[in-house]
Amino acid sequence: AQSVSQHNHHVILSEAASLELGCNYSYGGTVNLFWYVQYPGQHLQLLLKYFSGDPLVKGIKGFEAEFIKSKFSFNLRKPSVQWSDTAEYFCAVGGSQGNLIFGKGTKLSVKP
Amino acid sequence: DTGVSQDPRHKITKRGQNVTFRCDPISEHNRLYWYRQTLGQGPEFLTYFQNEAQLEKSRLLSDRFSAERPKGSFSTLEIQRTEQGDSAMYLCASSFIHGSNTEAFFGQGTRLTVV
């Protein structure tokens, strides 16, 4: 069965700290991978996506993610977080019908 | 705003009542998805439409749930005889399918509370 696992439920960092959020997936077909972000009171927004090609993907707001096929992972990284990065982050894999299978999400709190 | 819009944003209903939600996708998008999100969980897929055809339903979509997209534009999701377990955020997303690449755009959701 297709599934996505996010390792951290809640991460608390100080501004300027580096961020890495873990994501592992289980999917048998061609993998399309996504990270979405949900800022407080707002809708889900796409941060970045991987369909094929360079496994290091750069997204908006300085985020990047690396697809490691051998580890079934797609971890999200940012070298230096800001208070405005406080949000909930969801990893997702594209299903066979174009639907998304989401992880449970990781809440990121950045202390000023 | 040319994004995905959902109405209403919040709905409080008594158990046993019927509710209907509306989603207006991005106009040129041919696919429309409904998801449900409960506290502490990521969104869970319910159903999707390709134009006006409903192509897949999740096992989460009980027979009390029905969705339509009559003209291939807006969609409605109706829940009959609501139960407290139906309390959740209902999210709509749309995408334009091009090959195998998909990127879904989400609305702000309708938060349903069943009391």
mmCIF file of C-alpha atoms in Angstrom:
data_model
loop_
_atom_site.group_PDB
_atom_site.id
_atom_site.type_symbol
_atom_site.label_atom_id
_atom_site.label_comp_id
_atom_site.label_asym_id
_atom_site.label_seq_id
_atom_site.Cartn_x
_atom_site.Cartn_y
_atom_site.Cartn_z
ATOM 1 C CA ALA A 1 0.000 0.000 0.000
ATOM 2 C CA GLN A 2 1.136 3.503 -0.723
ATOM 3 C CA SER A 3 2.122 5.490 2.327
ATOM 4 C CA VAL A 4 4.170 8.439 3.467
ATOM 5 C CA SER A 5 5.901 8.669 6.807
ATOM 6 C CA GLN A 6 7.069 11.896 8.388
ATOM 7 C CA HIS A 7 9.340 11.287 11.316
ATOM 8 C CA ASN A 8 8.890 14.431 13.349
ATOM 9 C CA HIS A 9 5.568 15.612 14.692
ATOM 10 C CA HIS A 10 6.768 18.936 16.062
ATOM 11 C CA VAL A 11 10.113 20.637 15.548
ATOM 12 C CA ILE A 12 11.147 23.739 17.475
ATOM 13 C CA LEU A 13 14.101 25.773 16.233
ATOM 14 C CA SER A 14 15.628 29.150 16.831
ATOM 15 C CA GLU A 15 15.995 31.584 13.962
ATOM 16 C CA ALA A 16 19.043 30.937 11.772
ATOM 17 C CA ALA A 17 19.150 27.263 12.729
ATOM 18 C CA SER A 18 19.277 24.697 9.946
ATOM 19 C CA LEU A 19 16.242 22.573 9.206
ATOM 20 C CA GLU A 20 15.844 19.037 7.984
ATOM 21 C CA LEU A 21 12.450 17.337 7.977
ATOM 22 C CA GLY A 22 12.367 13.652 7.217
ATOM 23 C CA CYS A 23 10.019 11.969 4.757
ATOM 24 C CA ASN A 24 9.949 8.347 3.663
ATOM 25 C CA TYR A 25 7.517 6.877 1.202
ATOM 26 C CA SER A 26 6.312 3.511 0.117
ATOM 27 C CA TYR A 27 5.158 3.393 -3.477
ATOM 28 C CA GLY A 28 5.693 0.880 -6.220
ATOM 29 C CA GLY A 29 5.321 2.975 -9.331
ATOM 30 C CA THR A 30 6.931 6.034 -10.862
ATOM 31 C CA VAL A 31 7.379 8.459 -8.041
ATOM 32 C CA ASN A 32 6.190 12.038 -8.021
ATOM 33 C CA LEU A 33 7.067 13.682 -4.716
ATOM 34 C CA PHE A 34 5.916 16.915 -3.163
ATOM 35 C CA TRP A 35 6.332 19.101 -0.132
ATOM 36 C CA TYR A 36 3.433 21.347 0.788
ATOM 37 C CA VAL A 37 3.359 24.021 3.473
ATOM 38 C CA GLN A 38 0.400 25.355 5.399
ATOM 39 C CA TYR A 39 0.927 28.666 7.157
ATOM 40 C CA PRO A 40 -1.433 29.434 10.035
ATOM 41 C CA GLY A 41 -4.906 30.163 8.687
ATOM 42 C CA GLN A 42 -3.916 29.651 5.080
ATOM 43 C CA HIS A 43 -4.365 26.979 2.433
ATOM 44 C CA LEU A 44 -1.861 24.331 1.473
ATOM 45 C CA GLN A 45 0.786 25.696 -0.849
ATOM 46 C CA LEU A 46 3.322 23.832 -2.921
ATOM 47 C CA LEU A 47 6.906 24.297 -1.740
ATOM 48 C CA LEU A 48 8.614 22.049 -4.242
ATOM 49 C CA LYS A 49 8.135 18.936 -6.327
ATOM 50 C CA TYR A 50 10.149 16.142 -7.852
ATOM 51 C CA PHE A 51 9.050 14.336 -11.004
ATOM 52 C CA SER A 52 12.315 13.249 -12.600
ATOM 53 C CA GLY A 53 15.855 14.414 -13.326
ATOM 54 C CA ASP A 54 18.130 16.075 -10.789
ATOM 55 C CA PRO A 55 17.331 14.518 -7.411
ATOM 56 C CA LEU A 56 18.167 17.762 -5.622
ATOM 57 C CA VAL A 57 15.152 19.978 -6.024
ATOM 58 C CA LYS A 58 15.035 23.645 -5.157
ATOM 59 C CA GLY A 59 11.763 25.242 -4.159
ATOM 60 C CA ILE A 60 10.453 28.558 -3.000
ATOM 61 C CA LYS A 61 11.680 30.523 0.000
ATOM 62 C CA GLY A 62 15.083 28.851 0.089
ATOM 63 C CA PHE A 63 13.807 25.313 0.648
ATOM 64 C CA GLU A 64 15.270 22.287 -1.073
ATOM 65 C CA ALA A 65 14.718 18.558 -0.971
ATOM 66 C CA GLU A 66 16.750 15.564 -2.025
ATOM 67 C CA PHE A 67 15.255 12.443 -3.538
ATOM 68 C CA ILE A 68 17.266 9.380 -2.506
ATOM 69 C CA LYS A 69 15.752 6.427 -4.319
ATOM 70 C CA SER A 70 17.722 3.787 -2.414
ATOM 71 C CA LYS A 71 16.415 5.136 0.882
ATOM 72 C CA PHE A 72 12.877 5.898 -0.332
ATOM 73 C CA SER A 73 13.386 9.336 1.133
ATOM 74 C CA PHE A 74 12.615 12.909 0.179
ATOM 75 C CA ASN A 75 13.859 15.061 3.056
ATOM 76 C CA LEU A 76 13.213 18.787 3.164
ATOM 77 C CA ARG A 77 16.028 21.154 4.091
ATOM 78 C CA LYS A 78 16.667 24.819 4.667
ATOM 79 C CA PRO A 79 20.057 26.166 5.766
ATOM 80 C CA SER A 80 18.725 28.988 7.926
ATOM 81 C CA VAL A 81 15.110 29.232 9.097
ATOM 82 C CA GLN A 82 13.210 32.417 9.794
ATOM 83 C CA TRP A 83 10.328 33.106 12.158
ATOM 84 C CA SER A 84 8.084 33.347 9.089
ATOM 85 C CA ASP A 85 8.769 29.677 8.323
ATOM 86 C CA THR A 86 6.568 28.707 11.257
ATOM 87 C CA ALA A 87 3.996 26.449 9.626
ATOM 88 C CA GLU A 88 2.986 22.859 9.119
ATOM 89 C CA TYR A 89 4.838 20.921 6.426
ATOM 90 C CA PHE A 90 3.414 17.967 4.554
ATOM 91 C CA CYS A 91 5.252 15.477 2.402
ATOM 92 C CA ALA A 92 3.187 13.757 -0.292
ATOM 93 C CA VAL A 93 3.576 11.190 -3.016
ATOM 94 C CA GLY A 94 1.539 11.280 -6.210
ATOM 95 C CA GLY A 95 -0.815 8.323 -6.523
ATOM 96 C CA SER A 96 -1.695 6.464 -9.680
ATOM 97 C CA GLN A 97 -4.792 8.618 -10.286
ATOM 98 C CA GLY A 98 -3.066 11.921 -9.744
ATOM 99 C CA ASN A 99 -4.303 12.085 -6.174
ATOM 100 C CA LEU A 100 -1.850 12.838 -3.395
ATOM 101 C CA ILE A 101 -1.000 10.607 -0.461
ATOM 102 C CA PHE A 102 0.094 12.772 2.424
ATOM 103 C CA GLY A 103 2.112 12.178 5.526
ATOM 104 C CA LYS A 104 0.770 13.305 8.892
ATOM 105 C CA GLY A 105 2.668 16.550 8.730
ATOM 106 C CA THR A 106 5.366 18.199 10.818
ATOM 107 C CA LYS A 107 4.706 21.381 12.732
ATOM 108 C CA LEU A 108 7.639 23.739 12.689
ATOM 109 C CA SER A 109 7.873 26.446 15.316
ATOM 110 C CA VAL A 110 10.655 28.980 14.865
ATOM 111 C CA LYS A 111 11.518 31.088 17.904
ATOM 112 C CA PRO A 112 12.556 34.676 17.152
ATOM 113 C CA ASP B 1 -8.374 35.803 -6.630
ATOM 114 C CA THR B 2 -8.065 33.132 -9.326
ATOM 115 C CA GLY B 3 -7.258 30.259 -6.986
ATOM 116 C CA VAL B 4 -9.472 27.444 -5.750
ATOM 117 C CA SER B 5 -12.348 28.747 -3.668
ATOM 118 C CA GLN B 6 -14.530 26.858 -1.240
ATOM 119 C CA ASP B 7 -17.788 27.792 0.381
ATOM 120 C CA PRO B 8 -18.645 27.971 3.195
ATOM 121 C CA ARG B 9 -15.435 28.342 5.176
ATOM 122 C CA HIS B 10 -17.077 27.067 8.330
ATOM 123 C CA LYS B 11 -20.176 25.000 8.952
ATOM 124 C CA ILE B 12 -21.666 23.928 12.252
ATOM 125 C CA THR B 13 -24.489 21.453 12.014
ATOM 126 C CA LYS B 14 -26.468 19.188 14.257
ATOM 127 C CA ARG B 15 -25.982 15.470 14.035
ATOM 128 C CA GLY B 16 -28.347 13.946 11.514
ATOM 129 C CA GLN B 17 -28.591 17.032 9.308
ATOM 130 C CA ASN B 18 -27.435 17.152 5.699
ATOM 131 C CA VAL B 19 -24.724 19.560 4.586
ATOM 132 C CA THR B 20 -23.415 20.580 1.181
ATOM 133 C CA PHE B 21 -20.108 22.199 0.344
ATOM 134 C CA ARG B 22 -19.083 23.881 -2.870
ATOM 135 C CA CYS B 23 -15.725 24.081 -4.617
ATOM 136 C CA ASP B 24 -14.826 26.325 -7.533
ATOM 137 C CA PRO B 25 -11.567 25.142 -9.100
ATOM 138 C CA ILE B 26 -9.106 27.113 -11.175
ATOM 139 C CA SER B 27 -10.978 27.602 -14.419
ATOM 140 C CA GLU B 28 -8.723 25.778 -16.879
ATOM 141 C CA HIS B 29 -8.134 22.787 -14.593
ATOM 142 C CA ASN B 30 -9.650 19.504 -15.710
ATOM 143 C CA ARG B 31 -9.216 17.561 -12.475
ATOM 144 C CA LEU B 32 -10.871 18.250 -9.169
ATOM 145 C CA TYR B 33 -10.155 16.417 -5.931
ATOM 146 C CA TRP B 34 -11.803 16.259 -2.542
ATOM 147 C CA TYR B 35 -9.792 15.508 0.592
ATOM 148 C CA ARG B 36 -10.620 15.320 4.264
ATOM 149 C CA GLN B 37 -8.251 16.399 7.014
ATOM 150 C CA THR B 38 -8.714 15.654 10.685
ATOM 151 C CA LEU B 39 -6.666 16.959 13.596
ATOM 152 C CA GLY B 40 -3.121 15.662 13.613
ATOM 153 C CA GLN B 41 -3.423 14.024 10.218
ATOM 154 C CA GLY B 42 -2.508 14.927 6.701
ATOM 155 C CA PRO B 43 -5.224 15.317 4.078
ATOM 156 C CA GLU B 44 -6.815 12.024 3.023
ATOM 157 C CA PHE B 45 -8.093 11.504 -0.502
ATOM 158 C CA LEU B 46 -11.858 11.087 -0.895
ATOM 159 C CA THR B 47 -12.677 11.293 -4.595
ATOM 160 C CA TYR B 48 -11.760 12.990 -7.837
ATOM 161 C CA PHE B 49 -13.283 14.123 -11.103
ATOM 162 C CA GLN B 50 -11.854 14.339 -14.582
ATOM 163 C CA ASN B 51 -14.040 17.015 -16.117
ATOM 164 C CA GLU B 52 -17.575 15.927 -15.093
ATOM 165 C CA ALA B 53 -16.789 12.228 -14.622
ATOM 166 C CA GLN B 54 -16.181 10.909 -11.123
ATOM 167 C CA LEU B 55 -13.363 8.446 -11.653
ATOM 168 C CA GLU B 56 -12.409 7.174 -8.234
ATOM 169 C CA LYS B 57 -13.794 7.046 -4.730
ATOM 170 C CA SER B 58 -11.836 6.216 -1.631
ATOM 171 C CA ARG B 59 -13.142 3.654 0.834
ATOM 172 C CA LEU B 60 -13.399 6.642 3.194
ATOM 173 C CA LEU B 61 -16.326 7.888 1.120
ATOM 174 C CA SER B 62 -19.269 6.143 2.742
ATOM 175 C CA ASP B 63 -22.683 5.960 1.091
ATOM 176 C CA ARG B 64 -23.705 9.052 3.075
ATOM 177 C CA PHE B 65 -21.267 11.073 0.982
ATOM 178 C CA SER B 66 -21.948 12.110 -2.585
ATOM 179 C CA ALA B 67 -20.024 14.394 -4.870
ATOM 180 C CA GLU B 68 -20.963 15.932 -8.185
ATOM 181 C CA ARG B 69 -19.355 18.073 -10.822
ATOM 182 C CA PRO B 70 -22.280 18.562 -13.182
ATOM 183 C CA LYS B 71 -20.734 20.711 -15.889
ATOM 184 C CA GLY B 72 -17.116 19.968 -15.326
ATOM 185 C CA SER B 73 -16.631 23.231 -13.493
ATOM 186 C CA PHE B 74 -17.646 23.644 -9.834
ATOM 187 C CA SER B 75 -18.216 20.643 -7.592
ATOM 188 C CA THR B 76 -20.395 19.922 -4.587
ATOM 189 C CA LEU B 77 -19.822 17.483 -1.762
ATOM 190 C CA GLU B 78 -22.907 16.474 0.207
ATOM 191 C CA ILE B 79 -22.927 14.609 3.489
ATOM 192 C CA GLN B 80 -26.258 13.142 4.510
ATOM 193 C CA ARG B 81 -27.239 12.303 8.082
ATOM 194 C CA THR B 82 -24.064 13.816 9.499
ATOM 195 C CA GLU B 83 -22.279 12.102 12.371
ATOM 196 C CA GLN B 84 -19.834 13.530 14.877
ATOM 197 C CA GLY B 85 -17.070 11.580 13.174
ATOM 198 C CA ASP B 86 -17.630 13.651 10.041
ATOM 199 C CA SER B 87 -16.199 16.697 11.809
ATOM 200 C CA ALA B 88 -13.129 17.622 9.802
ATOM 201 C CA MET B 89 -11.685 20.081 7.323
ATOM 202 C CA TYR B 90 -12.847 19.288 3.792
ATOM 203 C CA LEU B 91 -10.349 20.373 1.178
ATOM 204 C CA CYS B 92 -10.795 20.789 -2.527
ATOM 205 C CA ALA B 93 -7.920 20.833 -4.990
ATOM 206 C CA SER B 94 -7.663 21.176 -8.738
ATOM 207 C CA SER B 95 -5.014 20.419 -11.308
ATOM 208 C CA PHE B 96 -4.394 20.345 -15.009
ATOM 209 C CA ILE B 97 -3.189 16.921 -15.982
ATOM 210 C CA HIS B 98 -0.383 16.946 -18.525
ATOM 211 C CA GLY B 99 1.186 13.546 -19.038
ATOM 212 C CA SER B 100 2.080 12.049 -15.695
ATOM 213 C CA ASN B 101 2.989 15.349 -14.107
ATOM 214 C CA THR B 102 0.505 16.736 -11.657
ATOM 215 C CA GLU B 103 0.509 19.760 -9.419
ATOM 216 C CA ALA B 104 -2.523 20.319 -7.290
ATOM 217 C CA PHE B 105 -3.693 23.687 -6.013
ATOM 218 C CA PHE B 106 -5.707 23.684 -2.835
ATOM 219 C CA GLY B 107 -8.537 25.795 -1.544
ATOM 220 C CA GLN B 108 -8.737 27.026 2.036
ATOM 221 C CA GLY B 109 -11.157 24.312 2.986
ATOM 222 C CA THR B 110 -14.521 24.049 4.699
ATOM 223 C CA ARG B 111 -14.332 23.265 8.391
ATOM 224 C CA LEU B 112 -17.281 21.127 9.434
ATOM 225 C CA THR B 113 -18.266 20.727 13.057
ATOM 226 C CA VAL B 114 -21.037 18.276 13.860
ATOM 227 C CA VAL B 115 -22.570 18.824 17.298
#
